C-alpha cells in the first residue's frame, strides 16, 4: 500500500496539468466596417484584436456583420489573419477556417463585390463583430 502512494500522488500532481492543457477561452472585438464604392476593389475593415494578451490557437470563430443595404450579387466576404483567409457565407455564422492560427493574432474582414464599375448606392458596412474561441 505504501509503495502505491507515490504513483497516486504523481497522478494527482499531473491532473491539474491535464486540465490546464485542455483550457482555452474566448475574446471578442467589434468595429465599424469599410465603404464599398466600386466593384472589383477589395476593402478591409479596421484590425480586430484581442483586448488582452492571449496564448493558444484559434478553434472556432463566430462572426456577424451588418450592411447598410441588402447584400449585392457577387459580394465576397473573407475573414483574414496574416497568413490565411476563410470565406464567410451569410451575414453571420461560425467558421473553423482559421483553426490553429495563434489566438492573439489580429483579424480583418475583407469585402469585395465581383465585377467592375461603380456601386450605387455606396455599400457601407455598419458593423463587424467576431467572437474568437481558442484552446491552449
Tab-separated table of N, CA and C in Angstrom:
chain	number	residue	atom	x	y	z
A	1	UNK	N	0.824	-1.191	0.000
A	1	UNK	CA	0.000	0.000	0.000
A	1	UNK	C	0.864	1.249	0.000
A	2	UNK	N	1.922	1.265	0.813
A	2	UNK	CA	2.781	2.442	0.889
A	2	UNK	C	3.512	2.650	-0.430
A	3	UNK	N	3.905	1.596	-1.125
A	3	UNK	CA	4.609	1.728	-2.394
A	3	UNK	C	3.717	2.327	-3.476
A	4	UNK	N	2.415	2.196	-3.354
A	4	UNK	CA	1.496	2.733	-4.349
A	4	UNK	C	1.251	4.227	-4.157
A	5	UNK	N	1.547	4.760	-2.995
A	5	UNK	CA	1.303	6.179	-2.728
A	5	UNK	C	2.036	7.103	-3.698
A	6	UNK	N	3.328	6.884	-4.004
A	6	UNK	CA	3.983	7.786	-4.957
A	6	UNK	C	3.271	7.810	-6.306
A	7	UNK	N	2.793	6.680	-6.770
A	7	UNK	CA	2.077	6.646	-8.050
A	7	UNK	C	0.781	7.434	-7.960
A	8	UNK	N	0.079	7.316	-6.852
A	8	UNK	CA	-1.167	8.063	-6.668
A	8	UNK	C	-0.881	9.555	-6.624
A	9	UNK	N	0.150	9.940	-5.854
A	9	UNK	CA	0.489	11.360	-5.752
A	9	UNK	C	0.930	11.931	-7.093
A	10	UNK	N	1.719	11.183	-7.846
A	10	UNK	CA	2.149	11.706	-9.149
A	10	UNK	C	0.953	11.861	-10.078
A	11	UNK	N	-0.021	10.956	-9.976
A	11	UNK	CA	-1.239	11.092	-10.774
A	11	UNK	C	-2.022	12.329	-10.387
A	12	UNK	N	-2.088	12.614	-9.087
A	12	UNK	CA	-2.786	13.810	-8.611
A	12	UNK	C	-2.057	15.077	-9.041
A	13	UNK	N	-0.744	15.027	-9.062
A	13	UNK	CA	0.028	16.201	-9.482
A	13	UNK	C	-0.125	16.465	-10.972
A	14	UNK	N	-0.284	15.426	-11.763
A	14	UNK	CA	-0.433	15.600	-13.208
A	14	UNK	C	-1.837	16.039	-13.601
A	15	UNK	N	-2.827	15.734	-12.795
A	15	UNK	CA	-4.212	16.068	-13.140
A	15	UNK	C	-4.406	17.554	-13.427
A	16	UNK	N	-3.882	18.492	-12.599
A	16	UNK	CA	-4.057	19.907	-12.941
A	16	UNK	C	-3.402	20.275	-14.272
A	17	UNK	N	-2.302	19.638	-14.609
A	17	UNK	CA	-1.641	19.918	-15.889
A	17	UNK	C	-2.534	19.516	-17.055
A	18	UNK	N	-3.218	18.397	-16.908
A	18	UNK	CA	-4.118	17.964	-17.970
A	18	UNK	C	-5.279	18.934	-18.114
A	19	UNK	N	-5.779	19.439	-16.997
A	19	UNK	CA	-6.870	20.414	-17.043
A	19	UNK	C	-6.380	21.695	-17.707
A	20	UNK	N	-5.185	22.156	-17.335
A	20	UNK	CA	-4.636	23.370	-17.939
A	20	UNK	C	-4.418	23.195	-19.432
A	21	UNK	N	-3.968	22.021	-19.848
A	21	UNK	CA	-3.727	21.786	-21.271
A	21	UNK	C	-5.021	21.844	-22.067
A	22	UNK	N	-6.118	21.468	-21.431
A	22	UNK	CA	-7.399	21.464	-22.133
A	22	UNK	C	-8.096	22.817	-22.059
A	23	UNK	N	-7.556	23.730	-21.259
A	23	UNK	CA	-8.191	25.038	-21.080
A	23	UNK	C	-8.121	25.866	-22.351
A	24	UNK	N	-8.980	26.808	-22.408
A	24	UNK	CA	-9.000	27.761	-23.504
A	24	UNK	C	-9.765	28.976	-23.058
A	25	UNK	N	-10.277	29.683	-24.006
A	25	UNK	CA	-11.035	30.878	-23.687
A	25	UNK	C	-11.625	31.471	-24.940
A	26	UNK	N	-12.025	32.716	-24.820
A	26	UNK	CA	-12.617	33.418	-25.954
A	26	UNK	C	-12.353	34.909	-25.801
A	27	UNK	N	-12.309	35.587	-26.915
A	27	UNK	CA	-12.258	37.048	-26.912
A	27	UNK	C	-13.148	37.551	-28.030
A	28	UNK	N	-13.606	38.789	-27.877
A	28	UNK	CA	-14.479	39.362	-28.897
A	28	UNK	C	-13.988	40.749	-29.243
A	29	UNK	N	-14.320	41.163	-30.443
A	29	UNK	CA	-13.964	42.502	-30.908
A	29	UNK	C	-15.003	42.943	-31.928
A	30	UNK	N	-15.222	44.247	-31.992
A	30	UNK	CA	-16.163	44.784	-32.975
A	30	UNK	C	-15.744	46.197	-33.356
A	31	UNK	N	-16.192	46.629	-34.518
A	31	UNK	CA	-15.891	47.967	-35.015
A	31	UNK	C	-16.782	48.229	-36.219
A	32	UNK	N	-16.763	49.462	-36.692
A	32	UNK	CA	-17.473	49.763	-37.933
A	32	UNK	C	-16.667	49.189	-39.090
A	33	UNK	N	-17.293	49.052	-40.238
A	33	UNK	CA	-16.624	48.485	-41.398
A	33	UNK	C	-16.360	49.527	-42.465
A	34	UNK	N	-15.821	49.088	-43.588
A	34	UNK	CA	-15.486	49.996	-44.682
A	34	UNK	C	-16.704	50.315	-45.552
A	35	UNK	N	-16.499	51.212	-46.484
A	35	UNK	CA	-17.489	51.511	-47.529
A	35	UNK	C	-16.972	50.949	-48.835
A	36	UNK	N	-17.877	50.427	-49.646
A	36	UNK	CA	-17.501	49.898	-50.956
A	36	UNK	C	-18.156	50.761	-52.022
A	37	UNK	N	-17.327	51.403	-52.845
A	37	UNK	CA	-17.803	52.286	-53.908
A	37	UNK	C	-17.756	51.632	-55.281
A	38	UNK	N	-16.805	50.699	-55.457
A	38	UNK	CA	-16.573	50.117	-56.779
A	38	UNK	C	-16.516	48.601	-56.726
A	39	UNK	N	-17.067	47.969	-57.745
A	39	UNK	CA	-16.953	46.520	-57.909
A	39	UNK	C	-15.499	46.182	-58.249
A	40	UNK	N	-15.060	45.008	-57.822
A	40	UNK	CA	-13.715	44.551	-58.151
A	40	UNK	C	-12.622	45.140	-57.277
A	41	UNK	N	-12.979	45.943	-56.291
A	41	UNK	CA	-11.992	46.556	-55.399
A	41	UNK	C	-12.244	46.049	-53.978
A	42	UNK	N	-11.226	45.440	-53.385
A	42	UNK	CA	-11.361	44.912	-52.023
A	42	UNK	C	-11.214	46.040	-51.007
A	43	UNK	N	-11.994	45.959	-49.937
A	43	UNK	CA	-11.919	46.934	-48.847
A	43	UNK	C	-11.777	46.178	-47.530
A	44	UNK	N	-10.848	46.628	-46.700
A	44	UNK	CA	-10.559	45.966	-45.436
A	44	UNK	C	-11.201	46.698	-44.266
A	45	UNK	N	-11.624	45.913	-43.284
A	45	UNK	CA	-12.093	46.503	-42.030
A	45	UNK	C	-10.882	46.993	-41.242
A	46	UNK	N	-11.157	47.705	-40.187
A	46	UNK	CA	-10.098	48.038	-39.239
A	46	UNK	C	-9.648	46.735	-38.579
A	47	UNK	N	-8.437	46.705	-38.028
A	47	UNK	CA	-7.974	45.485	-37.355
A	47	UNK	C	-8.842	45.152	-36.140
A	48	UNK	N	-9.116	43.878	-35.977
A	48	UNK	CA	-9.870	43.380	-34.820
A	48	UNK	C	-8.913	42.529	-33.990
A	49	UNK	N	-8.606	42.996	-32.793
A	49	UNK	CA	-7.593	42.356	-31.951
A	49	UNK	C	-8.165	42.008	-30.588
A	50	UNK	N	-7.532	41.043	-29.910
A	50	UNK	CA	-7.986	40.731	-28.556
A	50	UNK	C	-7.703	41.912	-27.627
A	51	UNK	N	-8.544	42.110	-26.617
A	51	UNK	CA	-8.352	43.234	-25.702
A	51	UNK	C	-7.258	42.997	-24.657
A	52	UNK	N	-6.692	41.804	-24.637
A	52	UNK	CA	-5.654	41.438	-23.670
A	52	UNK	C	-4.759	40.386	-24.318
A	53	UNK	N	-3.599	40.127	-23.712
A	53	UNK	CA	-2.671	39.129	-24.248
A	53	UNK	C	-3.314	37.744	-24.185
A	54	UNK	N	-3.215	37.021	-25.293
A	54	UNK	CA	-3.843	35.705	-25.411
A	54	UNK	C	-2.806	34.710	-25.912
A	55	UNK	N	-2.781	33.530	-25.299
A	55	UNK	CA	-1.908	32.447	-25.761
A	55	UNK	C	-2.784	31.281	-26.170
A	56	UNK	N	-2.330	30.530	-27.145
A	56	UNK	CA	-3.078	29.378	-27.623
A	56	UNK	C	-3.343	29.514	-29.110
A	57	UNK	N	-4.237	28.682	-29.614
A	57	UNK	CA	-4.578	28.715	-31.035
A	57	UNK	C	-6.092	28.782	-31.211
A	58	UNK	N	-6.496	29.443	-32.282
A	58	UNK	CA	-7.916	29.603	-32.578
A	58	UNK	C	-8.546	28.251	-32.897
A	59	UNK	N	-9.796	28.102	-32.488
A	59	UNK	CA	-10.553	26.890	-32.819
A	59	UNK	C	-11.733	27.276	-33.707
A	60	UNK	N	-12.711	27.950	-33.143
A	60	UNK	CA	-13.854	28.411	-33.940
A	60	UNK	C	-13.999	29.921	-33.782
A	61	UNK	N	-14.551	30.536	-34.804
A	61	UNK	CA	-14.797	31.976	-34.766
A	61	UNK	C	-16.235	32.221	-35.199
A	62	UNK	N	-16.965	32.893	-34.338
A	62	UNK	CA	-18.304	33.339	-34.699
A	62	UNK	C	-18.196	34.743	-35.270
A	63	UNK	N	-18.976	35.043	-36.289
A	63	UNK	CA	-18.915	36.370	-36.887
A	63	UNK	C	-20.313	36.885	-37.165
A	64	UNK	N	-20.366	38.207	-37.320
A	64	UNK	CA	-21.602	38.884	-37.728
A	64	UNK	C	-21.194	40.212	-38.325
A	65	UNK	N	-21.817	40.566	-39.429
A	65	UNK	CA	-21.621	41.908	-39.977
A	65	UNK	C	-22.964	42.439	-40.441
A	66	UNK	N	-23.077	43.758	-40.423
A	66	UNK	CA	-24.328	44.411	-40.803
A	66	UNK	C	-24.046	45.406	-41.922
A	67	UNK	N	-24.853	45.331	-42.973
A	67	UNK	CA	-24.698	46.201	-44.140
A	67	UNK	C	-25.770	47.283	-44.149
A	68	UNK	N	-25.486	48.372	-44.874
A	68	UNK	CA	-26.448	49.476	-44.985
A	68	UNK	C	-27.588	49.159	-45.942
A	69	UNK	N	-27.442	48.114	-46.733
A	69	UNK	CA	-28.446	47.716	-47.727
A	69	UNK	C	-28.344	46.204	-47.903
A	70	UNK	N	-29.297	45.589	-48.605
A	70	UNK	CA	-29.163	44.152	-48.879
A	70	UNK	C	-27.843	43.858	-49.600
A	71	UNK	N	-27.280	42.690	-49.320
A	71	UNK	CA	-26.008	42.311	-49.943
A	71	UNK	C	-26.165	42.256	-51.458
A	72	UNK	N	-25.285	42.938	-52.200
A	72	UNK	CA	-25.379	42.891	-53.656
A	72	UNK	C	-24.937	41.531	-54.198
A	73	UNK	N	-25.409	41.198	-55.374
A	73	UNK	CA	-24.977	39.973	-56.038
A	73	UNK	C	-23.465	40.059	-56.237
A	74	UNK	N	-22.766	38.988	-55.923
A	74	UNK	CA	-21.320	38.952	-56.111
A	74	UNK	C	-20.511	39.405	-54.909
A	75	UNK	N	-21.169	39.666	-53.773
A	75	UNK	CA	-20.426	40.072	-52.577
A	75	UNK	C	-19.644	38.879	-52.033
A	76	UNK	N	-18.354	39.078	-51.838
A	76	UNK	CA	-17.483	38.065	-51.235
A	76	UNK	C	-16.923	38.671	-49.952
A	77	UNK	N	-17.063	37.935	-48.858
A	77	UNK	CA	-16.546	38.402	-47.572
A	77	UNK	C	-15.597	37.338	-47.037
A	78	UNK	N	-14.406	37.789	-46.643
A	78	UNK	CA	-13.401	36.891	-46.072
A	78	UNK	C	-12.999	37.422	-44.695
A	79	UNK	N	-12.669	36.519	-43.802
A	79	UNK	CA	-12.087	36.874	-42.514
A	79	UNK	C	-10.642	36.411	-42.579
A	80	UNK	N	-9.712	37.340	-42.395
A	80	UNK	CA	-8.302	37.034	-42.651
A	80	UNK	C	-7.398	37.276	-41.452
A	81	UNK	N	-6.454	36.363	-41.294
A	81	UNK	CA	-5.328	36.549	-40.385
A	81	UNK	C	-4.165	37.015	-41.266
A	82	UNK	N	-2.979	37.089	-40.707
A	82	UNK	CA	-1.820	37.472	-41.525
A	82	UNK	C	-1.466	36.407	-42.559
A	83	UNK	N	-1.804	35.149	-42.274
A	83	UNK	CA	-1.343	34.056	-43.131
A	83	UNK	C	-2.409	33.409	-43.999
A	84	UNK	N	-3.680	33.552	-43.636
A	84	UNK	CA	-4.717	32.932	-44.465
A	84	UNK	C	-6.083	33.555	-44.215
A	85	UNK	N	-7.006	33.224	-45.109
A	85	UNK	CA	-8.367	33.766	-45.041
A	85	UNK	C	-9.388	32.633	-45.069
A	86	UNK	N	-10.536	32.903	-44.478
A	86	UNK	CA	-11.683	31.992	-44.540
A	86	UNK	C	-12.814	32.749	-45.219
A	87	UNK	N	-13.421	32.138	-46.229
A	87	UNK	CA	-14.568	32.760	-46.894
A	87	UNK	C	-15.788	32.580	-45.995
A	88	UNK	N	-16.522	33.670	-45.791
A	88	UNK	CA	-17.700	33.654	-44.923
A	88	UNK	C	-18.959	33.625	-45.767
A	89	UNK	N	-19.886	32.772	-45.405
A	89	UNK	CA	-21.151	32.665	-46.131
A	89	UNK	C	-22.260	33.225	-45.261
A	90	UNK	N	-22.931	34.240	-45.741
A	90	UNK	CA	-24.001	34.874	-44.986
A	90	UNK	C	-23.471	35.955	-44.068
A	91	UNK	N	-24.392	36.686	-43.459
A	91	UNK	CA	-24.008	37.816	-42.622
A	91	UNK	C	-23.703	37.429	-41.177
A	92	UNK	N	-23.882	36.164	-40.839
A	92	UNK	CA	-23.493	35.687	-39.513
A	92	UNK	C	-23.280	34.187	-39.591
A	93	UNK	N	-22.479	33.683	-38.676
A	93	UNK	CA	-22.219	32.252	-38.658
A	93	UNK	C	-20.989	31.929	-37.847
A	94	UNK	N	-20.452	30.751	-38.107
A	94	UNK	CA	-19.278	30.258	-37.402
A	94	UNK	C	-18.363	29.581	-38.401
A	95	UNK	N	-17.056	29.758	-38.220
A	95	UNK	CA	-16.093	29.127	-39.115
A	95	UNK	C	-14.976	28.456	-38.328
A	96	UNK	N	-14.440	27.409	-38.907
A	96	UNK	CA	-13.230	26.752	-38.408
A	96	UNK	C	-12.082	27.000	-39.386
A	97	UNK	N	-12.285	27.920	-40.301
A	97	UNK	CA	-11.305	28.186	-41.355
A	97	UNK	C	-9.990	28.780	-40.897
A	98	UNK	N	-9.923	29.261	-39.671
A	98	UNK	CA	-8.667	29.814	-39.149
A	98	UNK	C	-8.155	28.991	-37.963
A	99	UNK	N	-8.556	27.725	-37.911
A	99	UNK	CA	-8.104	26.823	-36.857
A	99	UNK	C	-6.581	26.764	-36.837
A	100	UNK	N	-6.015	26.789	-35.650
A	100	UNK	CA	-4.576	26.716	-35.374
A	100	UNK	C	-3.811	28.004	-35.664
A	101	UNK	N	-4.497	29.079	-36.024
A	101	UNK	CA	-3.853	30.392	-36.108
A	101	UNK	C	-3.629	30.849	-34.662
A	102	UNK	N	-2.501	31.511	-34.357
A	102	UNK	CA	-2.288	31.992	-32.988
A	102	UNK	C	-3.478	32.825	-32.493
A	103	UNK	N	-3.946	32.533	-31.295
A	103	UNK	CA	-5.169	33.147	-30.764
A	103	UNK	C	-5.061	34.655	-30.569
A	104	UNK	N	-3.857	35.172	-30.424
A	104	UNK	CA	-3.677	36.605	-30.223
A	104	UNK	C	-3.511	37.397	-31.499
A	105	UNK	N	-3.628	36.743	-32.634
A	105	UNK	CA	-3.401	37.423	-33.912
A	105	UNK	C	-4.569	38.339	-34.284
A	106	UNK	N	-4.231	39.463	-34.892
A	106	UNK	CA	-5.223	40.421	-35.370
A	106	UNK	C	-5.934	39.860	-36.597
A	107	UNK	N	-7.247	40.085	-36.676
A	107	UNK	CA	-8.047	39.633	-37.817
A	107	UNK	C	-8.670	40.833	-38.517
A	108	UNK	N	-9.023	40.647	-39.778
A	108	UNK	CA	-9.700	41.680	-40.565
A	108	UNK	C	-10.752	41.029	-41.449
A	109	UNK	N	-11.861	41.736	-41.642
A	109	UNK	CA	-12.833	41.358	-42.659
A	109	UNK	C	-12.375	42.006	-43.960
A	110	UNK	N	-12.447	41.279	-45.061
A	110	UNK	CA	-12.149	41.825	-46.388
A	110	UNK	C	-13.418	41.671	-47.222
A	111	UNK	N	-13.898	42.785	-47.763
A	111	UNK	CA	-15.138	42.817	-48.551
A	111	UNK	C	-14.810	43.143	-49.997
A	112	UNK	N	-15.487	42.466	-50.911
A	112	UNK	CA	-15.319	42.752	-52.335
A	112	UNK	C	-16.589	42.332	-53.072
A	113	UNK	N	-16.984	43.150	-54.032
A	113	UNK	CA	-18.110	42.801	-54.899
A	113	UNK	C	-17.521	42.499	-56.266
A	114	UNK	N	-17.803	41.292	-56.780
A	114	UNK	CA	-17.263	40.880	-58.079
A	114	UNK	C	-17.724	41.818	-59.185
A	115	UNK	N	-16.897	41.897	-60.231
A	115	UNK	CA	-17.256	42.686	-61.403
A	115	UNK	C	-16.448	43.965	-61.488
A	116	UNK	N	-16.953	44.890	-62.292
A	116	UNK	CA	-16.287	46.180	-62.488
A	116	UNK	C	-17.348	47.271	-62.517
A	117	UNK	N	-16.936	48.484	-62.232
A	117	UNK	CA	-17.856	49.617	-62.269
A	117	UNK	C	-18.260	50.081	-60.884
A	118	UNK	N	-18.965	51.169	-60.876
A	118	UNK	CA	-19.381	51.813	-59.628
A	118	UNK	C	-20.547	51.062	-58.971
A	119	UNK	N	-20.531	51.021	-57.645
A	119	UNK	CA	-21.661	50.502	-56.868
A	119	UNK	C	-22.553	51.685	-56.516
A	120	UNK	N	-23.823	51.580	-56.847
A	120	UNK	CA	-24.733	52.660	-56.492
A	120	UNK	C	-25.961	52.085	-55.826
A	121	UNK	N	-26.310	52.495	-54.651
A	121	UNK	CA	-25.559	53.423	-53.804
A	121	UNK	C	-24.345	52.737	-53.190
A	122	UNK	N	-23.468	53.547	-52.616
A	122	UNK	CA	-22.301	53.010	-51.916
A	122	UNK	C	-22.773	52.046	-50.830
A	123	UNK	N	-22.102	50.909	-50.740
A	123	UNK	CA	-22.431	49.920	-49.712
A	123	UNK	C	-21.561	50.182	-48.490
A	124	UNK	N	-22.197	50.391	-47.364
A	124	UNK	CA	-21.465	50.632	-46.119
A	124	UNK	C	-21.617	49.423	-45.195
A	125	UNK	N	-20.509	49.056	-44.583
A	125	UNK	CA	-20.550	48.005	-43.570
A	125	UNK	C	-20.733	48.721	-42.235
A	126	UNK	N	-21.917	48.578	-41.660
A	126	UNK	CA	-22.250	49.297	-40.428
A	126	UNK	C	-21.522	48.733	-39.208
A	127	UNK	N	-21.294	47.418	-39.193
A	127	UNK	CA	-20.568	46.823	-38.063
A	127	UNK	C	-19.958	45.480	-38.448
A	128	UNK	N	-18.840	45.179	-37.812
A	128	UNK	CA	-18.148	43.889	-37.889
A	128	UNK	C	-18.020	43.379	-36.464
A	129	UNK	N	-18.326	42.116	-36.243
A	129	UNK	CA	-18.187	41.541	-34.907
A	129	UNK	C	-17.616	40.140	-35.022
A	130	UNK	N	-16.679	39.822	-34.129
A	130	UNK	CA	-16.148	38.455	-34.068
A	130	UNK	C	-16.080	37.990	-32.619
A	131	UNK	N	-16.220	36.691	-32.441
A	131	UNK	CA	-16.006	36.027	-31.157
A	131	UNK	C	-15.048	34.882	-31.456
A	132	UNK	N	-13.820	35.001	-30.970
A	132	UNK	CA	-12.770	34.019	-31.245
A	132	UNK	C	-12.663	33.062	-30.064
A	133	UNK	N	-12.872	31.792	-30.319
A	133	UNK	CA	-12.675	30.747	-29.318
A	133	UNK	C	-11.298	30.150	-29.546
A	134	UNK	N	-10.590	29.851	-28.455
A	134	UNK	CA	-9.245	29.306	-28.605
A	134	UNK	C	-8.966	28.254	-27.541
A	135	UNK	N	-7.964	27.441	-27.821
A	135	UNK	CA	-7.510	26.434	-26.859
A	135	UNK	C	-6.032	26.667	-26.599
A	136	UNK	N	-5.580	26.187	-25.460
A	136	UNK	CA	-4.172	26.380	-25.096
A	136	UNK	C	-3.436	25.076	-25.146
